[in-house]
Coordinates of C-alpha atoms and ligand atoms in Angstrom, one line a residue:
M1 CA 14.5 176.9 189.1
K2 CA 14.2 173.8 191.1
T3 CA 16.4 173.8 194.2
M4 CA 17.2 171.3 197.0
D5 CA 16.9 172.1 200.7
K6 CA 17.2 169.9 203.7
G7 CA 13.6 168.7 203.2
G8 CA 14.1 167.7 199.5
E9 CA 13.4 169.3 196.2
T10 CA 11.5 172.6 196.2
T11 CA 10.1 174.9 193.5
H12 CA 8.2 178.1 193.3
F13 CA 4.5 178.6 193.8
G14 CA 4.4 182.3 193.1
F15 CA 6.9 183.9 195.4
R16 CA 6.7 181.0 197.9
D17 CA 9.2 178.1 197.9
V18 CA 7.2 174.9 198.2
P19 CA 8.1 171.2 198.0
V20 CA 7.9 170.3 194.4
D21 CA 5.3 167.6 195.1
D22 CA 3.0 170.1 196.7
K23 CA 3.0 172.6 193.8
Q24 CA 0.5 170.7 191.6
T25 CA -2.1 170.5 194.4
L26 CA -1.8 174.3 195.0
V27 CA -2.1 175.0 191.2
N28 CA -5.1 172.7 190.9
D29 CA -6.9 174.6 193.7
V30 CA -6.3 177.8 191.8
F31 CA -7.9 176.6 188.6
H32 CA -10.7 174.8 190.3
S33 CA -11.5 178.0 192.0
V34 CA -11.5 180.2 188.9
A35 CA -12.7 177.7 186.1
K36 CA -16.2 179.1 185.6
R37 CA -15.0 182.7 185.2
Y38 CA -11.6 181.9 183.7
D39 CA -12.4 183.1 180.2
L40 CA -14.1 186.3 181.4
M41 CA -11.1 187.1 183.6
N42 CA -8.7 186.5 180.7
D43 CA -10.5 189.2 178.7
L44 CA -10.6 191.6 181.6
M45 CA -7.0 191.2 182.7
S46 CA -5.4 191.3 179.3
M47 CA -7.9 193.9 178.0
G48 CA -8.6 191.4 175.2
L49 CA -4.9 191.1 174.2
H50 CA -4.9 187.3 175.0
R51 CA -6.9 186.9 171.8
V52 CA -4.2 188.6 169.7
W53 CA -1.4 186.6 171.3
K54 CA -3.3 183.3 170.7
D55 CA -3.9 184.3 167.1
V56 CA -0.1 184.8 166.7
M57 CA 0.3 181.3 168.0
I58 CA -2.2 179.9 165.5
Q59 CA -0.5 181.7 162.6
A60 CA 2.8 180.1 163.7
L61 CA 1.1 176.7 163.9
N62 CA -0.2 177.2 160.4
P63 CA -2.4 174.1 160.3
P64 CA -3.3 172.7 156.9
R65 CA -6.4 174.2 155.3
N66 CA -7.1 171.2 153.1
D67 CA -8.1 167.7 154.1
A68 CA -4.6 166.5 155.1
P69 CA -4.7 164.8 158.5
F70 CA -3.3 166.9 161.3
A71 CA -3.3 165.9 165.0
L72 CA -2.8 168.7 167.5
L73 CA -2.2 168.1 171.2
D74 CA -3.0 171.2 173.2
V75 CA -1.5 170.6 176.7
A76 CA -2.8 172.6 179.7
G77 CA -5.5 173.5 177.2
G78 CA -8.0 174.4 179.9
T79 CA -11.3 175.6 178.4
G80 CA -10.1 174.9 174.8
D81 CA -9.3 178.3 173.4
I82 CA -6.2 177.4 171.4
S83 CA -7.9 174.2 170.0
F84 CA -11.0 176.1 168.9
R85 CA -8.9 178.8 167.2
A86 CA -6.8 176.1 165.5
A87 CA -9.9 174.3 164.4
K88 CA -11.3 177.4 162.9
A89 CA -8.1 178.0 160.9
S90 CA -8.0 174.4 159.6
G91 CA -9.4 172.0 157.0
Y92 CA -11.4 168.8 157.5
G93 CA -8.3 166.7 158.4
F94 CA -7.7 168.6 161.6
H95 CA -8.3 167.1 165.1
A96 CA -7.3 168.5 168.4
T97 CA -6.9 166.9 171.8
V98 CA -7.1 169.2 174.8
C99 CA -5.2 167.7 177.7
D100 CA -5.4 169.3 181.1
I101 CA -5.0 168.1 184.7
N102 CA -8.0 170.0 185.9
S103 CA -11.5 168.5 185.5
G104 CA -13.2 171.9 186.3
M105 CA -11.4 173.6 183.4
L106 CA -12.1 170.6 181.0
D107 CA -15.9 170.7 181.9
V108 CA -16.1 174.3 180.9
G109 CA -14.2 173.5 177.7
R110 CA -16.6 170.6 176.8
E111 CA -19.6 173.0 177.2
R112 CA -17.9 175.6 175.0
A113 CA -17.1 172.9 172.4
V114 CA -20.8 172.0 172.2
A115 CA -21.9 175.6 172.0
Q116 CA -19.5 176.4 169.2
H117 CA -20.1 173.0 167.3
F118 CA -16.5 171.7 167.8
E119 CA -17.4 168.5 169.6
D120 CA -16.4 166.3 166.5
R121 CA -13.1 168.0 166.1
V122 CA -11.9 168.7 169.6
D123 CA -11.6 166.0 172.4
F124 CA -11.0 166.7 176.1
I125 CA -8.8 164.4 178.1
E126 CA -7.6 164.7 181.7
G127 CA -3.9 164.2 182.0
N128 CA -0.7 165.6 183.4
A129 CA 1.8 167.4 181.2
E130 CA 4.6 165.6 183.1
A131 CA 3.3 162.1 182.2
L132 CA 1.1 162.4 179.1
P133 CA -1.4 159.6 178.5
F134 CA -0.5 159.2 174.8
P135 CA 1.8 157.0 172.8
D136 CA 5.2 158.0 171.4
K137 CA 5.2 160.0 168.1
S138 CA 1.4 160.4 167.9
F139 CA 0.9 164.2 167.2
D140 CA 1.9 166.6 164.4
A141 CA 2.0 169.6 166.8
Y142 CA 2.1 170.3 170.5
T143 CA 0.8 173.6 171.9
I144 CA 0.9 174.9 175.4
A145 CA -0.5 178.4 176.2
F146 CA -0.1 180.0 179.6
G147 CA 0.3 176.5 181.0
I148 CA 3.9 175.6 181.4
R149 CA 4.8 177.9 184.2
N150 CA 2.2 176.1 186.3
V151 CA 3.8 172.7 185.8
P152 CA 6.1 171.8 188.7
R153 CA 8.8 170.0 186.7
I154 CA 9.1 171.9 183.4
D155 CA 11.9 169.6 182.1
R156 CA 9.7 166.6 182.4
A157 CA 6.9 168.4 180.5
L158 CA 9.3 169.3 177.7
A159 CA 10.6 165.7 177.5
E160 CA 7.0 164.5 177.2
A161 CA 6.3 167.0 174.5
Y162 CA 9.3 165.7 172.5
R163 CA 8.2 162.0 173.1
V164 CA 4.6 162.4 171.8
L165 CA 5.5 164.5 168.7
K166 CA 6.1 162.7 165.4
P167 CA 9.5 163.4 163.8
G168 CA 8.9 166.7 161.9
G169 CA 6.4 167.8 164.6
R170 CA 6.2 171.3 165.9
F171 CA 6.4 172.5 169.5
L172 CA 4.9 175.9 170.3
C173 CA 4.7 177.5 173.8
L174 CA 3.0 180.8 174.6
E175 CA 3.8 182.1 178.0
F176 CA 4.0 185.3 180.0
S177 CA 7.5 186.7 179.9
A178 CA 9.7 189.6 181.0
V179 CA 8.7 193.2 179.9
D180 CA 11.7 194.7 178.1
V181 CA 10.4 198.2 177.4
P182 CA 11.6 201.0 179.8
G183 CA 8.6 202.7 181.4
L184 CA 6.2 199.9 180.4
D185 CA 7.8 197.6 183.0
R186 CA 6.7 200.0 185.9
I187 CA 3.2 200.4 184.5
Y188 CA 2.9 196.6 184.0
D189 CA 4.1 195.9 187.6
L190 CA 1.6 198.4 189.0
F191 CA -1.2 197.0 186.9
S192 CA -0.3 193.4 187.8
F193 CA 0.2 193.8 191.6
K194 CA -2.3 196.5 192.4
L195 CA -5.2 195.8 190.0
I196 CA -5.3 192.2 189.0
P197 CA -5.8 190.6 192.5
P198 CA -8.7 192.9 193.4
M199 CA -10.1 192.4 189.9
G200 CA -9.9 188.6 190.5
K201 CA -11.7 189.0 193.8
A202 CA -14.5 191.1 192.2
V203 CA -15.0 188.6 189.3
T204 CA -14.2 185.2 190.8
G205 CA -14.3 185.9 194.6
D206 CA -10.7 184.8 194.7
A207 CA -7.9 187.4 195.0
E208 CA -5.2 184.8 196.0
S209 CA -5.4 182.8 192.8
Y210 CA -4.7 186.0 190.8
Q211 CA -1.9 187.0 193.3
Y212 CA -0.4 183.6 192.4
L213 CA -0.8 184.3 188.7
V214 CA 1.1 187.6 188.8
E215 CA 3.8 186.2 191.1
S216 CA 4.3 183.1 189.0
I217 CA 4.9 185.2 185.9
R218 CA 7.9 186.9 187.6
K219 CA 9.4 183.5 188.5
F220 CA 9.2 182.0 185.1
P221 CA 12.6 181.7 183.2
K222 CA 13.7 184.5 180.9
P223 CA 13.2 183.8 177.2
N224 CA 16.8 182.8 176.5
A225 CA 17.0 180.5 179.5
F226 CA 13.7 178.9 178.5
S227 CA 14.9 178.4 174.9
E228 CA 17.9 176.6 176.3
M229 CA 15.5 174.3 178.3
I230 CA 13.6 173.5 175.1
S231 CA 16.9 172.7 173.3
D232 CA 18.0 170.5 176.2
A233 CA 14.8 168.5 175.7
G234 CA 16.0 167.6 172.2
F235 CA 14.2 170.2 170.1
S236 CA 15.9 171.7 167.0
R237 CA 15.7 175.2 165.5
V238 CA 14.5 176.7 168.8
K239 CA 13.6 180.3 168.7
H240 CA 11.4 182.8 170.4
Q241 CA 9.4 185.9 169.5
S242 CA 8.6 188.7 172.0
L243 CA 5.0 190.1 171.9
S244 CA 3.6 193.3 173.4
G245 CA 6.9 194.6 174.7
G246 CA 7.8 191.3 176.3
I247 CA 4.6 190.8 178.2
V248 CA 4.3 187.4 176.4
A249 CA 6.8 185.3 174.4
L250 CA 6.1 182.6 171.8
H251 CA 8.8 179.9 171.9
S252 CA 9.0 177.3 169.1
G253 CA 11.0 174.3 168.1
W254 CA 10.9 171.1 165.9
R255 CA 11.3 167.5 166.7
L256 CA 13.5 166.5 163.7
Ligands
SAM301 C1 -3.7 179.7 182.6 S1 -4.6 178.2 182.2 C2 -4.3 178.1 180.4 C3 -5.5 177.5 179.7 C4 -5.5 177.7 178.1 N1 -4.3 177.1 177.6 C5 -5.6 179.1 177.7 O1 -4.6 179.6 177.1 O2 -6.6 179.7 177.9 C6 -3.4 177.0 182.8 C7 -3.9 175.6 182.7 O3 -2.8 174.7 183.0 C8 -3.4 173.6 183.6 N2 -2.3 172.8 184.2 C9 -1.6 173.1 185.3 N3 -0.7 172.1 185.6 C10 -0.9 171.2 184.7 C11 -0.2 169.9 184.4 N4 0.7 169.5 185.2 N5 -0.6 169.2 183.4 C12 -1.6 169.7 182.6 N6 -2.3 170.8 182.7 C13 -1.9 171.6 183.8 C14 -4.4 174.2 184.5 O4 -5.3 173.2 185.0 C15 -5.0 175.3 183.6 O5 -6.1 174.8 182.9

């Protein structure tokens, strides 16, 4: 995924090759631009399906429903959706930390936490997935939903996930993937490239950010290749599950 040219290491920003050090700034511009309407756009673009995919992730997480302490780190957690869903499914020992690089997304998340009465159970911390501001072995589970493809150096983010998990801790990653149902792939491409950018323009005033979104999905590694990256980071029992004909995949692994 990362390549070297004469000017140094490059990576993808959508379909463009960019210096790896520039990608994060471009990604941050995208999410600053859409933060306030991010949740509405998720519902419109996925026709509500992102809720189903996130529920599948929470079922796999299976947080304790009793008072046993359970610390979740939700990286690239944005406006807090995964953490709120996990909190709803958990007992009193549950605590989530949403870590995201973008203050605009975190601000929306903090407002939602207050509105939904989660402020005691969910914290919001600004930080980079590639260099997490947490000690080694400090979380029972690590989730990242629709976040990892935005991170310039995925291998670093995976190494950091491994570092901050306690032995016995669970890694779960929900991400757009590759449609594997004949016929659906053409409809999905048409919907993605013809409808999503104009929809993004109508709702957020920003078509380019949603053009990046659909392009970045096409550039993300295929499920088997991504499983291999997770294994290379040290995780055991790595597997993946395809959802909605491959539109999304849920990858998981354990730090043993
Ligand atoms: C598509 S949103 C996903 C938000 C949330 N997880 C959800 O499922 O609704 C992607 C998030 O990744 C964050 N992000 C991008 N690069 C990051 C990085 N290097 N470290 C932490 N967060 C990052 C963005 O700021 C954005 O909030």
